[in-house]
Every structure is written in structure tokens, then in C-alpha cells.
Tab-separated table of C-alpha atoms in Angstrom:
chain	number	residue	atom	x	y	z
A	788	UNK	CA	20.295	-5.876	-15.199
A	789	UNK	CA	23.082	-6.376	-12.717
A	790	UNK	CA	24.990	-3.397	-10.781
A	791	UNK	CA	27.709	-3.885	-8.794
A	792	UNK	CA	29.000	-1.460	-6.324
A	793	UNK	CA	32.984	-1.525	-5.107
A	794	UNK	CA	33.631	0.982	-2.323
A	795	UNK	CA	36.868	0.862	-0.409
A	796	UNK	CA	35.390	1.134	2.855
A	797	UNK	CA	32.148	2.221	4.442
A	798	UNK	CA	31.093	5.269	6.168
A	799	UNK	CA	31.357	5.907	10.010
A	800	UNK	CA	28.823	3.991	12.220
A	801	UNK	CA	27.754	1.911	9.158
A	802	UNK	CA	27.600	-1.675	8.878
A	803	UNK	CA	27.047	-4.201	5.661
A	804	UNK	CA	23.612	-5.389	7.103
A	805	UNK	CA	22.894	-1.351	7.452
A	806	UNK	CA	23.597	-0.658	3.842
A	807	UNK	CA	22.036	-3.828	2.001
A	808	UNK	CA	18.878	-2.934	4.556
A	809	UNK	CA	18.876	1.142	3.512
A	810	UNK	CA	19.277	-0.228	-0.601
A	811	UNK	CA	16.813	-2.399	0.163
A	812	UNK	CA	13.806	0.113	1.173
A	813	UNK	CA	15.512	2.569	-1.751
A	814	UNK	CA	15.083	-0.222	-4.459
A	815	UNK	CA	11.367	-1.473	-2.608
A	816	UNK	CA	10.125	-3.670	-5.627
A	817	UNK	CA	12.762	-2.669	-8.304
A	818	UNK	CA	15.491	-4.445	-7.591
A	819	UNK	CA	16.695	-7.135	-4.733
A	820	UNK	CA	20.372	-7.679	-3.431
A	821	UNK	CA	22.340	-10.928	-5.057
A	822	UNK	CA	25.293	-11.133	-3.080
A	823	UNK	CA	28.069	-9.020	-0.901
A	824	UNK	CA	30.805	-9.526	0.708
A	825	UNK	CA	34.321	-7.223	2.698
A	826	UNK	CA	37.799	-7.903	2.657
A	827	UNK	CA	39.216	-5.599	5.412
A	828	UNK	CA	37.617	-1.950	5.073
A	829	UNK	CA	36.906	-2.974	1.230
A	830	UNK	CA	33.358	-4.495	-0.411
A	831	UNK	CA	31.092	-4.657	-2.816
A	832	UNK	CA	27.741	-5.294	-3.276
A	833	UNK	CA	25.817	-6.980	-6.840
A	834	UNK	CA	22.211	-5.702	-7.377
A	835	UNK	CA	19.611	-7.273	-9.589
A	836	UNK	CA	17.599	-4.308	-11.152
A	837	UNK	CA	14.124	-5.109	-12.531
A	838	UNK	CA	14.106	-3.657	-16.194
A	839	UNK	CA	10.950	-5.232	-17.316
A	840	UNK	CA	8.187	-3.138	-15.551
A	841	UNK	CA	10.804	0.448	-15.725
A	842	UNK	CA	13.165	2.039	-16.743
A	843	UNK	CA	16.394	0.925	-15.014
A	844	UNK	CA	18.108	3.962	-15.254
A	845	UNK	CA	15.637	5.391	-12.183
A	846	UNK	CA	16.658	2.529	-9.804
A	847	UNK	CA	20.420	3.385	-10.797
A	848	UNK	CA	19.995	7.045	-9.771
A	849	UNK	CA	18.391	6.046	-6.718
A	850	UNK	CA	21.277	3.724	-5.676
A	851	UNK	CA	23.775	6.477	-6.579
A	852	UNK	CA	21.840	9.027	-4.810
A	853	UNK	CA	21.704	6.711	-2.014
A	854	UNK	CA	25.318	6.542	-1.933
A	855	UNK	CA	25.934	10.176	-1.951
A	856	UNK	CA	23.758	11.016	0.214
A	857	UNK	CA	25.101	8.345	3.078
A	858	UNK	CA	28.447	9.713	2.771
A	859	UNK	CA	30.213	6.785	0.927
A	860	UNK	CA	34.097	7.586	-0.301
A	861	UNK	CA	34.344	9.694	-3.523
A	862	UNK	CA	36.121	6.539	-4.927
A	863	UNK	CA	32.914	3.813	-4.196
A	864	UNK	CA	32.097	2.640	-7.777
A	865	UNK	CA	29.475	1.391	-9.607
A	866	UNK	CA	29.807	-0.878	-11.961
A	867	UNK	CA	26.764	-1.278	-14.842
A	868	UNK	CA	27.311	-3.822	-17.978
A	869	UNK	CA	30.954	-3.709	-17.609
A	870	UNK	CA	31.184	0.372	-17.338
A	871	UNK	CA	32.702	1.444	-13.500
A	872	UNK	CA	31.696	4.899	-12.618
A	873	UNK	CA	32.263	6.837	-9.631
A	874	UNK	CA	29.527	7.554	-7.289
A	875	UNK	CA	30.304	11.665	-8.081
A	876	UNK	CA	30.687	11.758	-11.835
């Protein structure tokens, strides 16, 4: 199961390699990074989830915990089987 997450820029003293390293160790064996990439202060980054050994929905509330808990924009979104959400609804 794919996530993708759009945020429109990153916070303070963070870097790309930081967060794909910090999802990385939140995910550990349930899910793995498929690509990224920035345009100016804007990015996104595509998740693989594994949804054959659990329940997805746990490594999608640890990515959006993640997020909130870094200090991403209100407006970073994650995007789940064509449904974008925001990282605070």
C-alpha cells in the first residue's frame, strides 16, 4: 500500500536525508521509502507500507505521528489510495 506525503517545506534544521532516515527507524520492517524528491522549499516523499504481515493503518499513524511530532507545516499531506489528508485532521 503506497503513501505519499506532500509538505510545502520542511522544518528548521531538517534535511531530506534527516527525514527519510527518522521514517525509516519509525517504519523499521513495515514499510521502506520508494522515492522523494524537492522543488524549492516543497517535497514529497512515496512510502511502500507492508499490509501483508499488519494492519497498515498502524504504520500510517506512526508516519503521521511522526510528522506531528517533528514539527512539519499544518498543510504537509498525506496522500493514501487517492485520499489527501492533512497531517492534523
Amino acid at each position: 500500500m503506497e503513501l505519499r506525503i506532500d509538505f510545502p517545506r520542511l522544518p528548521e534544521s531538517k534535511t531530506l536525508d534527516d527525514m527519510k532516515a527518522e521514517l525509516d527507524a519509525v517504519l523499521a520492517d513495515d514499510g521502506w521509502l520508494l522515492a522523494s524528491g524537492r522543488e524549492g522549499e516543497r517535497g514529497f516523499v512515496e512510502l511502500e507500507l507492508e499490509d501483508e504481515r499488519m494492519n497498515p493503518k498502524y504504520g500510517i499513524m506512526a508516519v503521521k505521528a511522526y510528522l506531528q511530532r517533528a514539527g512539519f507545516d499544518p498543510y504537509t499531506t498525506m496522500e493514501l489510495a487517492g485520499v489527501k489528508t492533512k497531517i492534523f485532521e
